[in-house]
Short mmCIF file of C-alpha atoms and ligand atoms in Angstrom, two decimals:
data_model
loop_
_atom_site.label_atom_id
_atom_site.label_comp_id
_atom_site.label_asym_id
_atom_site.label_seq_id
_atom_site.Cartn_x
_atom_site.Cartn_y
_atom_site.Cartn_z
CA MET A 821 0.00 0.00 0.00
CA LEU A 822 1.38 3.38 -1.06
CA ASN A 823 1.86 6.18 1.47
CA TYR A 824 2.03 9.93 0.78
CA THR A 825 4.54 11.48 3.16
CA GLU A 826 4.76 15.20 3.69
CA ALA A 827 8.19 16.22 4.91
CA LEU A 828 7.71 19.96 5.20
CA HIS A 829 9.59 20.29 8.49
CA ASP A 830 13.12 19.20 9.36
CA GLY A 831 13.22 15.77 11.01
CA TYR A 832 9.46 15.30 11.19
CA ALA A 833 6.83 14.07 8.74
CA GLN A 834 3.15 13.24 8.46
CA SER A 835 2.09 10.30 6.36
CA PHE A 836 -1.23 9.38 4.69
CA ARG A 837 -2.16 6.01 3.28
CA VAL A 838 -3.17 6.47 -0.34
CA ASP A 839 -6.32 4.38 -0.60
CA ARG A 840 -6.95 5.63 -4.13
CA LEU A 841 -4.82 7.87 -6.31
CA VAL A 842 -7.36 10.19 -7.96
CA HIS A 843 -5.06 12.46 -9.98
CA TYR A 844 -1.35 13.10 -10.40
CA GLU A 845 0.44 15.48 -12.73
CA LYS A 846 3.39 17.80 -13.03
CA THR A 847 1.86 21.11 -14.03
CA ALA A 848 3.90 23.99 -15.43
CA HIS A 849 4.24 25.26 -11.84
CA GLN A 850 4.22 22.33 -9.41
CA GLU A 851 3.57 18.66 -8.71
CA LEU A 852 -0.14 18.16 -8.07
CA ALA A 853 -1.54 15.06 -6.33
CA ILE A 854 -5.08 14.24 -5.29
CA PHE A 855 -5.81 11.05 -3.40
CA ASP A 856 -8.32 9.49 -1.04
CA ASN A 857 -7.48 8.52 2.53
CA ALA A 858 -9.68 6.57 4.94
CA SER A 859 -9.41 9.13 7.76
CA PHE A 860 -9.28 12.45 5.93
CA GLY A 861 -11.23 11.77 2.74
CA ARG A 862 -10.01 13.53 -0.38
CA VAL A 863 -6.61 15.19 -0.05
CA LEU A 864 -4.86 17.80 -2.23
CA ALA A 865 -1.07 18.10 -2.11
CA LEU A 866 1.20 20.44 -4.07
CA ASP A 867 4.95 19.90 -4.33
CA GLY A 868 4.78 17.36 -1.51
CA VAL A 869 2.90 19.65 0.89
CA ILE A 870 -0.66 18.95 2.07
CA GLN A 871 -2.93 21.84 1.02
CA LEU A 872 -6.26 20.59 2.25
CA THR A 873 -8.27 17.55 3.20
CA GLU A 874 -11.99 16.97 2.95
CA ARG A 875 -12.21 16.37 6.68
CA ASP A 876 -10.59 19.50 8.09
CA HIS A 877 -10.46 22.12 5.30
CA HIS A 878 -13.49 23.89 6.77
CA VAL A 879 -11.39 25.20 9.67
CA TYR A 880 -8.94 27.02 7.41
CA HIS A 881 -11.49 28.16 4.84
CA GLU A 882 -14.03 29.44 7.37
CA MET A 883 -11.37 31.27 9.38
CA ILE A 884 -9.53 32.86 6.44
CA VAL A 885 -12.80 34.19 5.00
CA HIS A 886 -15.34 34.93 7.70
CA THR A 887 -12.97 36.56 10.19
CA PRO A 888 -12.15 39.55 7.96
CA VAL A 889 -15.59 39.61 6.33
CA PHE A 890 -17.60 39.72 9.56
CA GLY A 891 -14.97 41.91 11.22
CA HIS A 892 -15.38 44.48 8.44
CA GLY A 893 -19.14 44.25 8.19
CA GLU A 894 -19.64 45.89 4.76
CA VAL A 895 -17.57 43.80 2.38
CA ARG A 896 -18.55 43.92 -1.29
CA ASP A 897 -15.37 42.97 -3.14
CA VAL A 898 -12.94 40.25 -2.13
CA LEU A 899 -9.66 39.37 -3.85
CA ILE A 900 -8.28 35.88 -3.26
CA VAL A 901 -4.67 35.40 -4.32
CA GLY A 902 -3.95 31.67 -4.77
CA GLY A 903 -6.87 29.62 -3.54
CA GLY A 904 -7.27 27.67 -6.79
CA ASP A 905 -8.99 24.82 -4.92
CA GLY A 906 -12.08 27.04 -4.56
CA GLY A 907 -12.59 26.40 -0.83
CA ALA A 908 -12.13 30.00 0.32
CA LEU A 909 -14.10 31.15 -2.72
CA ARG A 910 -17.04 28.97 -1.79
CA GLU A 911 -17.06 30.33 1.77
CA ALA A 912 -16.89 33.95 0.57
CA LEU A 913 -19.84 33.38 -1.77
CA ARG A 914 -22.03 32.36 1.16
CA HIS A 915 -22.29 36.10 1.78
CA PRO A 916 -24.89 37.12 -0.80
CA ASP A 917 -23.58 40.66 -1.43
CA ILE A 918 -19.98 39.68 -2.09
CA ARG A 919 -18.21 39.53 -5.47
CA VAL A 920 -14.92 37.63 -5.65
CA THR A 921 -11.88 37.78 -7.89
CA VAL A 922 -9.54 34.78 -7.65
CA VAL A 923 -6.01 35.15 -9.01
CA GLU A 924 -4.40 31.74 -9.24
CA ILE A 925 -1.08 31.17 -10.98
CA ASP A 926 -1.76 27.55 -11.94
CA ALA A 927 -4.75 26.91 -14.22
CA GLN A 928 -4.40 23.20 -13.58
CA VAL A 929 -5.23 23.63 -9.88
CA VAL A 930 -8.55 25.25 -10.81
CA GLU A 931 -9.23 22.72 -13.56
CA THR A 932 -8.49 19.74 -11.32
CA ALA A 933 -10.46 21.20 -8.42
CA ARG A 934 -13.50 21.53 -10.70
CA ARG A 935 -13.14 17.87 -11.69
CA HIS A 936 -12.02 16.19 -8.47
CA LEU A 937 -12.65 18.53 -5.53
CA SER A 938 -16.35 19.30 -5.85
CA MET A 939 -16.75 18.51 -2.14
CA ILE A 940 -14.46 21.52 -1.49
CA CYS A 941 -15.45 24.03 -4.20
CA GLY A 942 -19.03 22.98 -5.01
CA ALA A 943 -20.21 25.06 -7.98
CA ALA A 944 -18.34 28.15 -6.78
CA PHE A 945 -16.31 28.60 -9.99
CA ASP A 946 -19.52 28.92 -12.02
CA ASP A 947 -21.09 31.60 -9.84
CA PRO A 948 -21.73 34.81 -11.84
CA ARG A 949 -20.24 36.87 -8.98
CA VAL A 950 -16.84 35.27 -9.58
CA GLN A 951 -13.98 36.30 -11.83
CA ILE A 952 -11.10 33.85 -12.23
CA VAL A 953 -7.78 35.26 -13.39
CA ILE A 954 -4.93 32.90 -14.21
CA ASP A 955 -1.86 34.94 -13.38
CA ASP A 956 0.83 35.54 -10.80
CA GLY A 957 -0.79 37.37 -7.87
CA THR A 958 2.05 39.90 -7.72
CA ALA A 959 1.59 40.81 -11.40
CA PHE A 960 -2.18 41.16 -11.01
CA VAL A 961 -2.00 43.33 -7.90
CA ALA A 962 0.67 45.53 -9.51
CA ARG A 963 -1.36 46.18 -12.66
CA THR A 964 -5.00 46.27 -11.53
CA ASP A 965 -6.71 49.57 -10.82
CA ARG A 966 -9.53 47.83 -8.97
CA SER A 967 -9.95 48.09 -5.23
CA PHE A 968 -11.17 45.57 -2.67
CA ASP A 969 -12.54 45.51 0.85
CA VAL A 970 -10.69 42.31 1.76
CA ILE A 971 -7.63 40.68 0.19
CA LEU A 972 -6.89 37.08 1.17
CA ILE A 973 -3.51 35.55 0.43
CA ASP A 974 -4.52 31.90 0.25
CA SER A 975 -1.12 30.73 -0.88
CA THR A 976 1.23 27.81 -0.67
CA ASP A 977 4.28 28.14 1.59
CA PRO A 978 6.96 30.71 0.67
CA VAL A 979 8.92 28.66 -1.84
CA GLY A 980 8.80 28.83 -5.64
CA PRO A 981 6.09 31.10 -7.10
CA ALA A 982 4.54 31.81 -3.69
CA LYS A 983 7.74 33.36 -2.29
CA ALA A 984 6.95 36.80 -3.68
CA LEU A 985 3.53 36.68 -1.98
CA PHE A 986 5.35 37.04 1.37
CA SER A 987 7.44 40.07 0.36
CA PRO A 988 7.11 43.61 1.78
CA GLU A 989 6.71 44.94 -1.78
CA PHE A 990 3.70 42.71 -2.37
CA TYR A 991 2.11 43.61 0.98
CA ALA A 992 2.53 47.30 0.14
CA ALA A 993 0.98 46.76 -3.30
CA CYS A 994 -1.99 45.01 -1.63
CA ARG A 995 -2.45 47.95 0.73
CA ARG A 996 -2.74 50.28 -2.26
CA ARG A 997 -5.59 48.12 -3.60
CA LEU A 998 -7.58 48.16 -0.35
CA ARG A 999 -10.50 50.53 0.15
CA PRO A 1000 -10.56 52.57 3.38
CA GLY A 1001 -11.34 50.19 6.23
CA GLY A 1002 -10.10 47.22 4.21
CA ALA A 1003 -8.07 44.30 5.55
CA LEU A 1004 -5.37 41.98 4.26
CA VAL A 1005 -5.23 38.38 5.55
CA THR A 1006 -2.17 36.22 4.92
CA GLN A 1007 -1.43 32.51 5.23
CA ASN A 1008 1.55 32.45 7.61
CA GLY A 1009 2.22 28.83 8.47
CA VAL A 1010 2.43 27.02 11.80
CA PRO A 1011 4.31 29.21 14.34
CA LEU A 1012 5.88 26.23 16.08
CA PHE A 1013 7.74 25.23 12.91
CA GLN A 1014 7.55 28.36 10.75
CA GLY A 1015 8.00 31.06 13.37
CA GLU A 1016 10.70 32.93 11.46
CA GLN A 1017 8.42 33.17 8.46
CA LEU A 1018 5.65 34.61 10.63
CA ARG A 1019 8.07 37.06 12.24
CA ALA A 1020 9.29 38.30 8.86
CA SER A 1021 5.73 38.84 7.61
CA MET A 1022 4.69 40.60 10.81
CA ILE A 1023 7.65 42.98 10.74
CA ALA A 1024 6.84 43.87 7.14
CA LEU A 1025 3.09 44.21 7.72
CA ARG A 1026 3.62 46.41 10.78
CA ARG A 1027 5.79 48.79 8.78
CA ILE A 1028 3.24 49.02 5.99
CA PHE A 1029 -0.10 49.08 7.83
CA ARG A 1030 -1.19 51.06 10.88
CA TYR A 1031 -2.12 47.81 12.58
CA ALA A 1032 -1.04 44.18 12.07
CA THR A 1033 -1.38 41.07 14.14
CA CYS A 1034 -2.21 37.43 13.54
CA TYR A 1035 -4.90 35.03 14.61
CA LEU A 1036 -4.84 31.27 15.07
CA ALA A 1037 -6.82 28.30 13.80
CA ALA A 1038 -6.32 24.62 14.58
CA VAL A 1039 -6.17 22.67 11.32
CA PRO A 1040 -5.16 19.08 12.19
CA THR A 1041 -3.36 18.36 8.90
CA TYR A 1042 -1.26 21.53 9.14
CA THR A 1043 0.78 19.70 11.73
CA GLY A 1044 2.59 21.24 14.66
CA GLY A 1045 -0.18 23.25 16.31
CA PRO A 1046 -2.39 26.08 15.14
CA ILE A 1047 -1.72 27.92 11.90
CA ALA A 1048 -1.26 31.70 11.98
CA LEU A 1049 -3.20 33.98 9.67
CA GLY A 1050 -1.80 37.50 9.41
CA PHE A 1051 -4.33 40.34 9.70
CA ALA A 1052 -3.35 43.84 8.60
CA THR A 1053 -5.46 46.97 8.28
CA ASP A 1054 -5.27 50.73 8.64
CA ASP A 1055 -8.52 50.62 10.62
CA PRO A 1056 -8.25 48.35 13.70
CA GLY A 1057 -11.97 48.97 14.35
CA ARG A 1058 -12.50 46.39 11.62
CA LEU A 1059 -11.16 43.60 13.80
CA GLY A 1060 -14.63 43.10 15.18
CA GLU A 1061 -16.15 44.85 18.18
CA PRO A 1062 -17.70 41.98 20.24
CA GLU A 1063 -21.37 42.98 20.33
CA ALA A 1064 -21.55 44.24 16.77
CA LEU A 1065 -19.69 41.16 15.56
CA ALA A 1066 -22.04 38.74 17.32
CA ALA A 1067 -25.06 40.64 15.94
CA ARG A 1068 -23.67 40.51 12.39
CA VAL A 1069 -22.92 36.80 12.55
CA ALA A 1070 -26.40 36.07 13.93
CA ALA A 1071 -28.06 38.29 11.30
CA SER A 1072 -26.28 36.41 8.48
CA ARG A 1073 -28.10 33.20 9.52
CA LEU A 1074 -25.07 31.30 8.22
CA GLU A 1075 -24.09 28.10 9.96
CA PHE A 1076 -20.49 27.12 10.45
CA ARG A 1077 -18.54 24.15 11.72
CA TYR A 1078 -15.62 26.07 13.26
CA TYR A 1079 -16.17 29.82 12.91
CA SER A 1080 -18.34 31.75 15.37
CA ALA A 1081 -18.19 35.25 16.79
CA ALA A 1082 -16.67 33.81 19.98
CA VAL A 1083 -14.06 31.78 18.07
CA HIS A 1084 -13.28 34.87 15.97
CA LEU A 1085 -12.53 36.96 19.06
CA GLY A 1086 -10.68 34.15 20.84
CA ALA A 1087 -8.49 33.47 17.80
CA PHE A 1088 -6.74 36.83 18.34
CA ALA A 1089 -5.68 35.81 21.87
CA LEU A 1090 -2.06 34.81 21.26
CA PRO A 1091 0.16 32.68 23.51
CA PRO A 1092 3.30 34.52 24.72
CA ALA A 1093 5.58 32.51 22.42
CA VAL A 1094 3.59 33.70 19.40
CA LEU A 1095 3.35 37.27 20.71
CA ARG A 1096 7.13 37.33 20.96
CA LEU A 1097 7.34 36.44 17.26
CA LEU A 1098 5.36 39.59 16.48
CA GLU A 1099 7.89 41.84 18.20
CA PRO A 1100 10.52 43.45 15.96
N1 SAM B 1891 -5.02 26.28 1.92
C1 SAM B 1891 -3.73 26.09 1.41
C2 SAM B 1891 -2.63 26.04 2.40
O1 SAM B 1891 -2.47 26.93 3.22
O2 SAM B 1891 -1.91 25.04 2.36
C3 SAM B 1891 -3.45 26.95 0.23
C4 SAM B 1891 -4.17 26.32 -0.88
S1 SAM B 1891 -4.18 26.96 -2.47
C5 SAM B 1891 -4.20 25.43 -3.31
C6 SAM B 1891 -2.61 27.69 -2.77
C7 SAM B 1891 -2.49 28.14 -4.24
O3 SAM B 1891 -1.61 29.25 -4.33
C8 SAM B 1891 -1.93 27.07 -5.16
O4 SAM B 1891 -2.94 26.59 -6.01
C9 SAM B 1891 -0.81 27.79 -5.92
O5 SAM B 1891 -0.79 27.46 -7.31
C10 SAM B 1891 -1.18 29.26 -5.69
N2 SAM B 1891 -0.06 30.19 -5.84
C11 SAM B 1891 1.23 30.03 -5.45
N3 SAM B 1891 1.96 31.10 -5.81
C12 SAM B 1891 1.10 31.98 -6.42
C13 SAM B 1891 1.26 33.26 -7.00
N4 SAM B 1891 2.45 33.88 -7.02
N5 SAM B 1891 0.17 33.85 -7.55
C14 SAM B 1891 -1.05 33.24 -7.52
N6 SAM B 1891 -1.25 32.02 -6.99
C15 SAM B 1891 -0.18 31.39 -6.45
#
């Protein structure tokens, strides 16, 4: 029986039994594998790194989307950079007034998600409120004159094409594309293993925005403890004032598996070891 072993961290690995190989290819950008596993259902891996599983993707996708959207309260336009699996897109579209632009560098991720990850993306790619752009996120953000209320960097880890998505220049370009009150959310890895990466992003974000912090979400297959999502804005009021936030979430009548107003607020409570990573 074949195993798929992710060795993202030095001296430590997580391994999945491949009960069925659904799809494998080398795209122009990366190695793409989709397989089924008895415990986690369908799994997507890129360049040997687990991106999502059917069983726990909701934690990441709910937290990357609904935290900034409910915190802001008046979001109309969302930009997702990366995110070609469609999971964050699908969550964003649950808000009826939101339009979404997805900029994904690898057309094959979108194509394969449509074919093999319908349990993650549903029919999100066919929604008339969606624009899909196949391009490097840095190129798109540099050339577009459009502006957004929320920008989500739903990227792979900072190697290969995703590296530039963690640069100060890119963060500054994103800030220029945010409307007043807008927020940028970044995928920043697991602090226990990727603390230096989080620190570098936080230093950059704090120089560029008036306010930057991170919040945490426990995604079992991002091993090593909770993952950090960077949150940067020029208007810290958009983090979510408790009573207004709870009222907004209740008024949406949306149901979640992980996200709630209480989880949203609690996610910004950072353990001292993570807080220290945010200090210059
Ligand atoms: N939830 C995932 C995680 O944190 O592991 C991220 C998933 S999503 C599949 C990441 C996507 O970012 C990939 O499909 C990859 O092709 C895309 N990506 C990487 N670099 C990019 C870039 N420079 N511009 C746009 N998309 C990029």
